[in-house]
Amino acid sequence: MWDKNMLPRVNMFMLWLLFSSWVFSVSATVSYDSKAIIINGRRRILLSGSIHYPRSTPEMWPDLIAKAKEGGLDVIQTYVFWNGHEPSPGKYYFEDRYDLVRFIKLVQQSGLYVHLRIGPYICAEWNFGGFPVWLKYVPGIAFRTDNEPFKAAMQKFTEKIVNMMKAEKLFETQGGPIIMSQIENEFGPVEWEIGAPGKAYTKWAAEMAVGLGTGVPWIMCKQDDAPDPVINTCNGFYCENFTPNAKYKPKMWTENWTGWYTEFGGAVPTRPAEDIAFSVARFIQNGGSFVNYYMYHGGTNFGRTASGLFIATSYDYDAPIDEYGLTREPKWGHLRDLHRAIKLSEPALVSADPAVTSLGSNQEAHVFKSKSGACAAFLANYDTKYSVKVTFGNVQYDLPRWSISILPDCKTAVFNTARLGAQSSQKKMIPVNNAFSWQSYNEESPSADDQDATVNDGLWEQIYVTRDASDYLWYMTDVNIDPNEGFLKSGQDPLLTIWSAGHALHVFINGQLSGTVYGGLENPKLTFSNNVKLRAGINKISLLSVAVGLPNVGTHFETWNAGVLGPVTLKGLNDGTRDLSKQKWSYKIGLKGEALSLHTVTGSSSVEWVEGSLLVKKQPMTWYKTTFNAPGGNEPLALDMSNMGKGQIWINGQSIGRHWPGYIARGGCGACDYAGTYSDKKCRTNCGEPSQRW
């Protein structure tokens, strides 16, 4: 209801709001000193967690953020995903899962801060490290070095994001939640390898970022020579011994890895809650003031966004909040309790440097005492085998092995990293529909004389042809066999050998599948070498090359190749070995079903599907479809793909990612002891099972 008599009062109220906001934006400041990040004049111990907005749905964001806040976090950290936001030059996308502004505003509404890692190189096991594929084909470009075309593109996108944040008043100095930004990402090892051009690029990137005038600090992670005023930070499983490159910079940890990524064909890494808590307490007791969990919620690599070659669709990362948005216990609760203990100790932690004293052969006390009387102590036992009793302040304390006790008043131990107070829980998948009625459609392999194929002399690199529009590229050629070939009489079939840069390959001879090979994360390259049945006359060879994500890390990874690069040879002919590499090859991007959009309701009606006894099984290039009613409630829903081989999945036209349950996890899985230095080869699960089932 509207009442004109209310108008003056409403106007005054609006004026007050605008004035109040203006005053706040002028007075808000973010700076730093040797102890900590300083927000509005107050040093802060900041506890942060990575939640990547495209790896969950917008419907999940409020609950994820709420659980992060309930878990004791102050900050949400996220990368910015260039290839999601600029899929083609100058064409921007900031909707649905890529609605960055909406995500940041939800964080702000919850009362948390944001650390925005613009990059725009992000690594992150994300396709092409976050770079759009079109960037690779800018004339004269070389990634992440003192290269003008690259720097121009990088600066343009960085400015786009910064200006968007400014327009929405999202930096802390404008009254928003963003207290820090990151330029570049883990460039130090690359700089060391490429030398002077890398150093020049680092200097340029830092100056470019600072020159954007955000009013908040910039950081560079794993960058020991980060130029002032940029803060260099640490990434790793442990960072207690990290020292910033200047005494006036705070000690910050931008990635404390809560687990590790899952690869198709690899066992699934987990990291004990006790060890993560130990690593955080050890960092804080050594003067650290910012810790970020990478990941706090890992989420899902929807569509074809997974990278790193063979990175799974699940990016669960053994994070405190699992892929489905459920808290993982005891990890989430144990870290929440740790955060409470750290916050109780904050007045002393930000006011003094620790005094370190020995409590035994492998035990220490770190004591923080402020001039105002605040006192906090961390009692550490680094022994991996034995628990001990130590005396501190004339009081005896029990310290389990590989643990730290926190005493916010230097008297009472309120938390020990090895004592799990949170209840454990295990996720259980409950079947709600196991009677799907499937229909199938099987594609035929194309051949070199298909009208819509592109013809070329020799073999082309896969991404050069596809521009990553599809995982799939057909390489097709004809082989003419003389009727006098000896093998036609002897029955000794010739040997076809194909060398490929990866990542998987299906070989068809005259329309029939002859074999399948695939690589792995450690070595994506592959070789097919089988005897094949050929007939007199023209034989159709069709090779379906499959990419499983583009590389995301490595020096000049933009130059790395995929697909059939050859040589391709046929051995056992009258003339010996025939090299097929340089003859005419035809190319066809993607599968027929992709072109027909069979994953959509309208597209699926364009072909004839079969069902029942005619259902196609265990054949490549087979599409399956079904319908189901979503069960009631708001619980997460997952598909059990354990009976499938390799492919992609769509629900209601939306790609939820690649699946490859046929790739069984290899490696060692055994008992998991929390004590001792962790690595991603420790505490692994799923050996002998699909790397990702759900």
XYZ file of C-alpha atoms in Angstrom:
694
model
C 0.000 0.000 0.000
C 1.301 3.480 -0.897
C 0.533 6.627 1.100
C 1.699 9.976 -0.298
C 1.867 11.305 3.259
C 4.743 8.938 3.928
C 6.904 10.400 1.154
C 8.961 12.970 3.140
C 9.751 10.405 5.808
C 10.887 7.844 3.233
C 13.095 10.398 1.510
C 14.791 11.324 4.753
C 15.381 7.673 5.529
C 16.966 7.096 2.143
C 19.177 10.154 2.521
C 20.375 8.899 5.869
C 21.232 5.520 4.391
C 23.219 7.049 1.551
C 25.067 9.408 3.867
C 25.812 6.604 6.315
C 27.186 4.430 3.512
C 29.354 7.304 2.250
C 30.874 7.875 5.670
C 31.611 4.163 6.054
C 33.243 3.893 2.643
C 35.566 6.791 3.394
C 36.647 5.492 6.787
C 37.106 1.813 5.894
C 40.767 0.814 5.453
C 42.756 -2.353 4.871
C 46.508 -2.414 5.387
C 49.114 -4.669 6.949
C 52.189 -4.764 9.138
C 54.591 -7.482 10.219
C 51.973 -9.087 12.443
C 48.761 -9.234 10.446
C 46.286 -7.786 8.001
C 44.806 -4.643 9.574
C 41.108 -3.967 8.923
C 39.777 -0.589 10.011
C 42.720 -0.129 12.350
C 42.513 -3.581 13.968
C 44.985 -6.413 13.481
C 43.174 -9.650 12.682
C 43.936 -13.357 12.817
C 41.982 -14.380 9.716
C 40.696 -17.889 9.078
C 39.664 -18.441 5.493
C 38.251 -21.150 3.255
C 38.184 -21.656 -0.508
C 34.756 -22.044 -2.102
C 34.806 -21.745 -5.891
C 31.517 -20.368 -7.149
C 31.429 -22.317 -10.488
C 32.007 -25.607 -8.671
C 28.639 -25.452 -6.924
C 25.217 -24.164 -7.926
C 23.820 -20.759 -6.912
C 21.155 -22.599 -4.943
C 23.923 -24.103 -2.796
C 25.832 -20.874 -2.162
C 23.870 -19.514 0.843
C 24.105 -22.806 2.734
C 27.800 -23.288 1.941
C 28.594 -19.771 3.147
C 26.470 -20.250 6.278
C 28.305 -23.485 7.110
C 31.634 -21.760 6.562
C 30.640 -19.027 9.001
C 29.331 -21.551 11.518
C 32.645 -23.375 11.133
C 34.464 -20.299 12.392
C 35.732 -18.746 9.173
C 36.226 -15.014 8.641
C 36.973 -15.058 4.913
C 35.808 -16.850 1.754
C 38.565 -17.175 -0.834
C 37.860 -17.811 -4.512
C 39.591 -17.698 -7.845
C 38.114 -15.821 -10.815
C 37.577 -18.126 -13.798
C 38.593 -16.287 -16.970
C 37.541 -18.972 -19.456
C 34.111 -19.172 -17.853
C 33.665 -15.403 -17.993
C 35.108 -14.704 -21.465
C 34.513 -17.808 -23.610
C 35.199 -15.786 -26.753
C 37.112 -12.497 -27.079
C 35.096 -9.600 -25.689
C 31.997 -11.748 -25.061
C 31.463 -11.901 -21.304
C 29.337 -14.218 -19.192
C 28.462 -13.567 -15.555
C 25.296 -15.620 -15.065
C 24.194 -18.779 -13.249
C 27.242 -20.520 -11.709
C 29.463 -17.702 -13.016
C 27.540 -14.899 -11.283
C 30.576 -13.633 -9.388
C 28.905 -10.465 -8.077
C 25.969 -12.413 -6.665
C 28.337 -14.816 -4.920
C 30.376 -12.017 -3.342
C 27.253 -10.184 -2.199
C 25.995 -13.354 -0.512
C 29.302 -13.581 1.343
C 28.915 -9.939 2.346
C 25.367 -10.518 3.592
C 26.664 -13.294 5.839
C 29.148 -10.903 7.473
C 32.257 -12.571 6.044
C 35.131 -11.086 4.053
C 36.340 -12.091 0.578
C 39.826 -12.759 -0.757
C 39.485 -12.457 -4.542
C 42.205 -14.328 -6.440
C 41.905 -12.731 -9.871
C 44.966 -14.465 -11.306
C 43.905 -14.631 -14.052
C 46.026 -17.802 -14.247
C 44.556 -20.011 -11.528
C 45.836 -23.603 -12.018
C 43.122 -25.115 -9.735
C 42.871 -28.378 -11.720
C 40.631 -26.261 -13.948
C 40.600 -26.566 -17.732
C 43.614 -24.770 -19.262
C 44.439 -23.258 -15.872
C 41.554 -20.827 -16.301
C 42.794 -19.397 -19.594
C 40.297 -19.273 -22.477
C 41.388 -21.485 -25.350
C 41.159 -18.604 -27.841
C 44.046 -16.943 -25.995
C 46.392 -19.666 -27.259
C 45.787 -18.539 -30.835
C 46.437 -14.814 -30.391
C 49.293 -14.075 -32.849
C 52.723 -13.969 -31.220
C 51.499 -14.923 -27.755
C 53.438 -16.779 -25.059
C 51.740 -17.340 -21.705
C 53.023 -15.993 -18.385
C 56.173 -14.232 -19.490
C 57.316 -10.801 -20.647
C 55.179 -11.036 -23.774
C 53.182 -8.030 -24.986
C 50.147 -9.854 -26.453
C 49.751 -11.895 -23.267
C 50.198 -8.927 -20.943
C 47.672 -6.897 -22.922
C 45.046 -9.655 -22.671
C 45.792 -10.302 -18.994
C 45.577 -6.622 -18.099
C 42.315 -6.172 -19.994
C 40.620 -9.003 -18.112
C 42.074 -7.995 -14.741
C 40.817 -4.448 -15.256
C 37.415 -5.824 -16.279
C 37.073 -7.680 -12.974
C 38.446 -4.854 -10.813
C 36.184 -2.293 -12.475
C 33.197 -4.588 -12.013
C 33.985 -4.920 -8.312
C 34.411 -1.154 -7.992
C 31.114 -0.491 -9.796
C 29.337 -2.758 -7.314
C 31.260 -1.176 -4.390
C 32.601 -4.525 -3.278
C 36.062 -3.578 -2.042
C 36.303 -3.087 1.726
C 37.330 0.542 1.266
C 33.983 1.078 -0.509
C 31.997 -0.690 2.203
C 32.263 -4.096 0.539
C 33.686 -7.438 1.702
C 36.838 -7.765 -0.469
C 39.849 -7.257 1.796
C 42.544 -8.705 -0.498
C 43.183 -9.608 -4.120
C 45.710 -11.881 -5.782
C 47.555 -11.295 -9.039
C 49.157 -14.258 -10.857
C 49.347 -17.621 -9.079
C 52.263 -19.829 -8.016
C 54.528 -18.223 -10.599
C 57.755 -18.497 -8.583
C 58.784 -21.950 -9.886
C 58.089 -20.873 -13.484
C 60.054 -17.646 -13.044
C 62.999 -19.625 -11.703
C 62.904 -21.801 -14.823
C 62.573 -19.095 -17.481
C 64.816 -16.472 -15.856
C 64.943 -12.799 -16.859
C 61.664 -12.693 -18.860
C 59.918 -14.185 -15.829
C 61.363 -11.602 -13.461
C 60.319 -8.774 -15.773
C 56.819 -10.240 -15.995
C 56.541 -10.520 -12.189
C 57.506 -6.865 -11.792
C 55.045 -5.796 -14.481
C 52.169 -7.859 -13.027
C 52.669 -6.437 -9.539
C 52.866 -2.834 -10.771
C 49.842 -3.317 -13.029
C 47.738 -4.717 -10.178
C 48.736 -2.094 -7.604
C 48.101 0.617 -10.162
C 44.422 -0.362 -10.347
C 43.796 1.409 -7.055
C 41.607 -1.105 -5.267
C 42.478 0.252 -1.817
C 43.197 -3.258 -0.500
C 46.447 -5.273 -0.420
C 47.539 -7.519 -3.282
C 49.256 -10.838 -2.729
C 51.315 -13.230 -4.837
C 51.459 -16.837 -3.668
C 54.622 -18.936 -4.027
C 56.444 -15.834 -5.222
C 59.473 -15.166 -3.026
C 60.435 -12.015 -4.938
C 56.982 -10.399 -4.922
C 57.719 -6.668 -5.357
C 56.588 -4.213 -2.689
C 53.908 -3.554 -1.627
C 52.641 -6.974 -2.789
C 52.721 -9.645 -0.055
C 54.252 -13.012 -0.878
C 52.427 -15.993 0.642
C 52.817 -19.739 1.128
C 50.941 -22.740 -0.340
C 51.374 -26.328 0.833
C 50.465 -28.986 3.376
C 52.651 -27.173 5.943
C 53.908 -23.596 6.060
C 55.204 -23.081 9.611
C 58.737 -22.337 8.368
C 57.656 -19.857 5.697
C 59.023 -16.327 6.041
C 57.758 -13.355 3.984
C 60.344 -11.488 1.904
C 60.221 -8.356 4.069
C 60.042 -7.909 7.842
C 57.094 -5.539 7.515
C 54.894 -8.099 5.740
C 52.614 -10.561 7.569
C 53.058 -14.314 7.462
C 50.209 -15.673 5.319
C 49.165 -19.120 4.101
C 46.892 -18.952 1.059
C 46.519 -22.697 0.481
C 46.468 -25.253 3.277
C 45.553 -28.335 1.282
C 42.759 -30.149 3.146
C 43.181 -33.215 0.951
C 44.063 -33.623 -2.707
C 42.358 -33.887 -6.068
C 41.071 -37.163 -7.516
C 42.316 -38.395 -10.861
C 40.645 -41.005 -13.040
C 42.625 -44.183 -12.441
C 44.065 -42.984 -9.130
C 43.238 -43.776 -5.516
C 41.318 -41.088 -3.627
C 43.481 -39.070 -1.182
C 42.208 -38.097 2.264
C 43.881 -36.020 4.975
C 43.211 -36.619 8.688
C 41.514 -33.824 10.609
C 44.138 -34.116 13.345
C 46.964 -33.340 10.928
C 45.223 -30.337 9.362
C 44.546 -28.890 12.823
C 48.156 -29.564 13.814
C 49.439 -27.754 10.711
C 47.272 -24.695 11.427
C 48.192 -24.493 15.103
C 51.878 -24.883 14.232
C 51.633 -22.059 11.684
C 49.848 -19.749 14.132
C 52.306 -20.483 16.959
C 55.128 -19.510 14.588
C 53.639 -16.073 13.961
C 51.208 -16.806 11.133
C 48.103 -14.633 10.963
C 46.174 -15.737 7.849
C 45.283 -19.355 7.029
C 43.125 -20.449 4.110
C 41.837 -23.984 3.642
C 42.130 -25.126 0.039
C 39.473 -26.414 -0.280
C 36.822 -25.712 2.378
C 34.212 -26.912 -0.119
C 35.654 -28.438 -3.268
C 32.490 -29.106 -5.231
C 32.118 -30.453 -8.748
C 33.868 -29.909 -12.077
C 30.671 -29.509 -14.070
C 30.663 -29.863 -17.827
C 34.141 -30.142 -19.291
C 35.831 -27.804 -16.797
C 38.089 -30.436 -15.203
C 41.706 -30.202 -16.262
C 45.136 -31.387 -15.339
C 44.624 -34.285 -17.736
C 42.441 -37.014 -16.167
C 41.176 -34.882 -13.279
C 37.882 -36.382 -12.097
C 34.532 -34.609 -12.171
C 34.423 -34.731 -8.380
C 36.522 -31.987 -6.787
C 35.567 -33.086 -3.301
C 39.169 -32.660 -2.082
C 38.280 -34.316 1.263
C 37.223 -30.810 2.286
C 35.392 -29.934 5.538
C 32.229 -29.449 3.468
C 31.937 -32.295 0.977
C 31.027 -32.213 -2.708
C 27.320 -32.433 -1.876
C 27.380 -29.545 0.594
C 27.286 -31.746 3.691
C 29.665 -31.214 6.599
C 32.367 -33.873 6.749
C 32.814 -35.030 10.310
C 34.923 -35.046 12.327
C 36.930 -32.676 10.073
C 34.461 -29.762 9.956
C 33.671 -29.855 13.686
C 37.289 -30.370 14.737
C 38.424 -27.336 12.757
C 35.515 -25.296 14.138
C 36.735 -26.057 17.645
C 40.294 -25.147 16.621
C 39.072 -21.799 15.299
C 37.332 -21.020 18.583
C 40.548 -21.649 20.481
C 42.542 -19.456 18.083
C 40.003 -16.630 18.345
C 40.178 -16.784 22.144
C 43.939 -16.324 21.775
C 43.737 -13.514 19.200
C 44.388 -10.520 21.540
C 47.767 -11.958 22.510
C 48.606 -13.347 19.047
C 48.342 -9.988 17.264
C 50.170 -8.055 19.987
C 53.417 -9.914 20.541
C 56.009 -12.197 19.026
C 56.227 -15.663 20.565
C 58.787 -16.589 23.180
C 59.880 -20.165 22.458
C 61.085 -22.497 25.198
C 61.915 -26.186 25.194
C 59.673 -28.568 27.134
C 61.596 -31.719 26.202
C 63.579 -33.410 23.458
C 60.791 -32.957 20.916
C 58.462 -30.538 22.670
C 58.149 -26.743 22.734
C 56.111 -23.930 24.218
C 55.283 -20.813 22.196
C 54.079 -18.043 24.504
C 52.513 -14.750 23.389
C 52.295 -11.979 26.025
C 50.972 -8.526 25.237
C 51.786 -5.327 27.130
C 48.120 -5.112 28.149
C 48.374 -8.483 29.916
C 46.892 -10.846 27.339
C 48.621 -14.231 27.289
C 48.288 -17.290 25.051
C 50.410 -20.424 24.871
C 50.822 -23.245 22.365
C 52.325 -26.463 23.756
C 53.652 -28.694 20.988
C 54.704 -32.345 20.829
C 56.392 -33.105 17.499
C 57.054 -36.777 18.315
C 55.208 -39.058 15.898
C 55.326 -42.119 18.159
C 54.946 -41.131 21.799
C 52.568 -39.057 23.876
C 54.251 -37.097 26.676
C 53.561 -35.195 29.872
C 55.096 -31.723 30.015
C 55.240 -29.125 32.735
C 54.387 -25.547 31.862
C 53.751 -22.805 34.413
C 54.022 -25.366 37.223
C 51.109 -27.318 35.691
C 51.364 -30.706 34.007
C 49.812 -31.190 30.568
C 49.281 -34.364 28.541
C 50.311 -33.964 24.919
C 49.380 -36.722 22.462
C 51.898 -37.501 19.734
C 52.063 -35.050 16.836
C 49.813 -32.527 18.537
C 49.544 -28.990 19.884
C 47.474 -27.807 22.841
C 46.172 -24.230 22.848
C 45.960 -22.288 26.140
C 44.228 -18.935 25.414
C 44.998 -17.708 28.952
C 48.352 -19.511 29.304
C 46.684 -21.782 31.868
C 43.749 -23.758 30.508
C 44.136 -26.115 27.552
C 40.884 -25.622 25.653
C 41.877 -27.569 22.526
C 44.341 -30.224 21.403
C 44.822 -30.901 17.712
C 44.898 -34.704 18.155
C 41.842 -35.019 20.415
C 38.714 -35.239 18.314
C 35.799 -33.672 20.117
C 33.514 -33.629 17.079
C 31.447 -36.702 16.302
C 32.415 -38.804 13.320
C 29.940 -39.471 10.543
C 29.917 -41.458 7.339
C 28.011 -40.654 4.196
C 25.605 -43.370 3.126
C 24.054 -43.501 -0.309
C 20.442 -44.704 -0.102
C 18.899 -46.045 -3.356
C 15.757 -44.163 -4.318
C 15.430 -45.304 -7.927
C 17.225 -48.353 -9.284
C 14.734 -49.317 -11.990
C 15.552 -46.910 -14.805
C 14.067 -47.747 -18.190
C 16.927 -47.005 -20.580
C 16.885 -46.314 -24.297
C 19.992 -46.275 -26.490
C 21.226 -44.802 -29.746
C 24.484 -46.026 -31.275
C 26.470 -43.858 -33.664
C 28.303 -45.264 -36.643
C 31.922 -44.315 -37.124
C 32.387 -41.773 -39.922
C 34.836 -42.277 -42.767
C 37.252 -40.136 -44.741
C 34.792 -39.484 -47.556
C 32.108 -37.955 -45.328
C 30.921 -34.722 -46.931
C 31.275 -32.559 -43.807
C 34.837 -33.684 -43.056
C 37.869 -31.410 -43.462
C 40.730 -32.832 -45.543
C 44.422 -32.144 -44.976
C 47.773 -33.605 -45.889
C 49.222 -35.138 -42.731
C 48.195 -35.131 -39.088
C 46.901 -32.085 -37.222
C 47.145 -31.420 -33.490
C 43.763 -31.985 -31.865
C 43.112 -28.699 -30.031
C 44.222 -26.722 -33.093
C 41.284 -28.317 -34.908
C 38.630 -28.499 -32.179
C 39.449 -25.294 -30.251
C 38.232 -27.445 -27.344
C 34.645 -27.290 -28.627
C 34.458 -31.045 -27.977
C 36.490 -33.751 -26.266
C 36.332 -35.710 -29.512
C 38.106 -35.491 -32.857
C 37.926 -38.016 -35.688
C 41.093 -38.725 -37.707
C 40.112 -40.640 -40.858
C 42.031 -42.010 -43.835
C 41.829 -44.743 -46.463
C 44.312 -47.577 -46.932
C 44.422 -49.386 -50.267
C 45.475 -53.034 -50.016
C 46.678 -54.765 -53.185
C 45.058 -58.176 -53.777
C 48.567 -59.665 -54.007
C 49.512 -58.755 -50.436
C 50.979 -61.839 -48.787
C 49.110 -61.440 -45.513
C 45.788 -61.996 -47.314
C 46.908 -65.566 -47.949
C 49.025 -66.245 -44.864
C 46.471 -64.883 -42.406
C 49.181 -62.919 -40.598
C 47.374 -59.606 -40.161
C 49.505 -56.448 -40.489
C 50.458 -54.462 -37.384
C 48.893 -51.013 -37.056
C 50.846 -48.715 -34.725
C 49.586 -45.275 -33.718
C 51.475 -42.811 -31.526
C 49.263 -40.221 -29.821
C 49.875 -37.320 -27.445
C 46.711 -38.452 -25.666
C 44.521 -38.853 -23.947
C 42.364 -41.800 -25.134
C 41.876 -43.446 -28.512
C 39.288 -45.713 -30.151
C 40.432 -47.395 -33.377
C 37.875 -48.438 -35.994
C 38.701 -50.497 -39.090
C 35.972 -50.569 -41.712
C 33.414 -49.467 -39.150
C 34.330 -52.101 -36.562
C 36.034 -51.342 -33.253
C 39.558 -52.732 -33.329
C 40.766 -51.539 -29.922
C 40.923 -48.829 -27.269
C 43.910 -47.356 -25.414
C 44.258 -44.521 -22.930
C 46.929 -42.746 -20.928
C 47.003 -41.409 -17.376
C 47.848 -38.344 -15.343
C 51.546 -39.199 -15.079
C 51.830 -39.961 -18.799
C 48.935 -38.923 -21.025
C 50.719 -40.133 -24.164
C 49.675 -43.492 -25.569
C 50.458 -46.044 -28.242
C 48.064 -48.355 -30.044
C 49.817 -51.353 -31.564
C 47.596 -54.225 -32.719
C 47.262 -56.574 -35.635
C 44.240 -55.463 -37.643
C 42.067 -57.222 -40.210
C 42.259 -55.578 -43.618
C 40.742 -56.656 -46.921
C 41.811 -56.248 -50.520
C 40.870 -52.836 -51.886
C 39.957 -49.701 -49.928
C 39.946 -49.945 -46.111
C 38.494 -47.217 -43.896
C 40.576 -46.297 -40.853
C 38.773 -44.032 -38.362
C 40.491 -42.948 -35.169
C 38.425 -41.291 -32.443
C 40.830 -39.266 -30.320
C 39.518 -38.199 -26.921
C 40.877 -35.343 -24.794
C 40.309 -35.501 -21.040
C 40.833 -31.876 -20.069
C 43.515 -29.456 -21.206
C 46.716 -28.965 -19.179
C 46.549 -26.523 -16.296
C 50.098 -26.319 -14.993
C 53.668 -26.350 -16.312
C 56.015 -23.985 -18.105
C 54.361 -22.795 -21.329
C 51.706 -25.494 -21.114
C 49.928 -23.668 -23.952
C 52.432 -25.363 -26.289
C 51.576 -28.888 -25.143
C 49.787 -31.132 -27.619
C 46.914 -33.595 -27.726
C 45.673 -36.010 -30.351
C 47.214 -38.241 -32.980
C 50.498 -36.658 -34.015
C 52.002 -39.809 -35.453
C 53.742 -41.569 -36.800
C 50.981 -43.955 -37.877
C 52.451 -47.067 -39.508
C 51.275 -50.335 -41.009
C 53.816 -53.144 -40.748
C 53.697 -56.543 -42.439
C 53.026 -55.595 -46.061
C 54.933 -56.866 -49.077
C 56.877 -53.591 -49.078
C 57.594 -53.824 -45.357
C 56.251 -50.858 -43.356
C 53.978 -48.182 -44.788
C 53.924 -44.746 -43.102
C 50.379 -43.387 -43.189
C 51.234 -40.157 -41.364
C 51.747 -37.922 -44.380
C 48.920 -39.125 -46.586
C 45.575 -37.358 -46.776
C 43.590 -37.362 -43.538
C 40.046 -36.169 -42.968
C 38.908 -34.530 -39.731
C 35.552 -34.272 -38.033
C 34.996 -32.448 -34.746
C 32.824 -34.100 -32.115
C 30.281 -36.868 -32.165
C 27.138 -36.876 -34.282
C 25.062 -36.874 -31.110
C 26.751 -33.671 -29.962
C 25.897 -31.967 -33.240
C 22.293 -33.139 -32.887
C 22.171 -32.034 -29.210
C 20.909 -35.432 -28.133
C 21.356 -34.312 -24.514
C 18.343 -31.999 -24.925
C 14.668 -32.939 -25.124
C 14.233 -31.485 -28.600
C 17.514 -32.861 -29.915
C 16.854 -36.364 -28.642
C 13.709 -36.586 -30.773
C 15.776 -36.337 -33.968
C 16.963 -39.982 -33.926
C 15.456 -43.413 -33.403
C 16.129 -44.906 -29.976
C 15.894 -48.607 -29.078
C 15.139 -50.270 -25.770
C 14.537 -53.621 -24.120
C 16.307 -56.519 -25.805
C 17.620 -54.161 -28.501
C 19.437 -51.936 -25.993
C 23.057 -51.453 -27.090
C 25.588 -52.496 -24.449
C 29.355 -52.119 -24.144
C 29.786 -50.293 -27.428
C 31.561 -46.950 -27.832
C 29.654 -43.927 -29.144
C 26.432 -45.082 -27.542
C 23.979 -42.563 -26.118
C 21.618 -43.595 -23.326
C 18.605 -41.706 -22.053
C 15.966 -42.158 -19.378
C 13.555 -40.127 -17.288
C 12.956 -40.157 -13.559
C 10.982 -38.291 -10.949
C 13.159 -36.426 -8.477
C 12.608 -37.762 -4.949
C 11.079 -35.451 -2.384
C 13.077 -33.378 0.078
C 16.237 -31.331 -0.246
C 18.856 -34.016 0.296
C 21.659 -34.284 -2.300
C 21.016 -36.618 -5.204
C 23.726 -38.632 -6.962
C 23.889 -41.033 -9.911
C 25.559 -44.413 -9.444
C 27.653 -44.812 -12.593
C 29.502 -47.964 -11.534
C 28.134 -50.024 -14.438
C 29.222 -47.525 -17.083
C 32.548 -47.169 -18.913
C 33.529 -43.634 -19.952
C 31.547 -40.657 -21.201
C 29.607 -37.586 -20.151
C 26.331 -37.048 -18.292
C 23.551 -34.496 -18.787
C 20.487 -33.934 -16.630
C 17.746 -31.707 -18.038
C 20.199 -30.515 -20.673
C 22.880 -29.488 -18.160
C 26.238 -31.245 -18.312
C 27.250 -32.477 -14.878
C 30.616 -33.664 -16.106
C 32.665 -36.537 -17.418
C 32.401 -39.999 -15.900
C 34.919 -42.832 -16.138
C 34.092 -45.554 -13.589
C 35.693 -48.054 -15.926
C 39.073 -46.582 -14.936
C 39.846 -48.511 -11.734
C 41.915 -46.860 -8.998
C 45.448 -48.180 -8.715
C 48.071 -47.570 -6.058
C 48.443 -48.364 -2.383
C 45.626 -48.051 0.123
C 46.155 -49.026 3.733
C 45.849 -47.925 7.326
C 45.971 -44.183 7.910
C 47.944 -42.743 10.826
C 47.390 -39.048 11.417
C 50.857 -38.580 12.932
C 53.802 -37.622 10.780
C 54.287 -35.525 7.686
C 51.402 -35.845 5.260
C 51.606 -36.212 1.473
C 48.969 -36.983 -1.136
C 50.279 -40.562 -1.299
C 49.263 -41.118 2.331
C 45.780 -42.119 3.564
C 44.393 -43.108 0.174
C 41.143 -44.990 -0.445
C 39.193 -46.696 -3.264
C 42.022 -48.931 -4.519
C 40.582 -51.566 -6.842
C 37.374 -49.568 -7.231
C 36.335 -46.791 -9.613
C 38.166 -43.559 -8.808
C 34.767 -41.882 -8.982
C 31.576 -43.895 -8.761
C 29.013 -41.185 -8.065
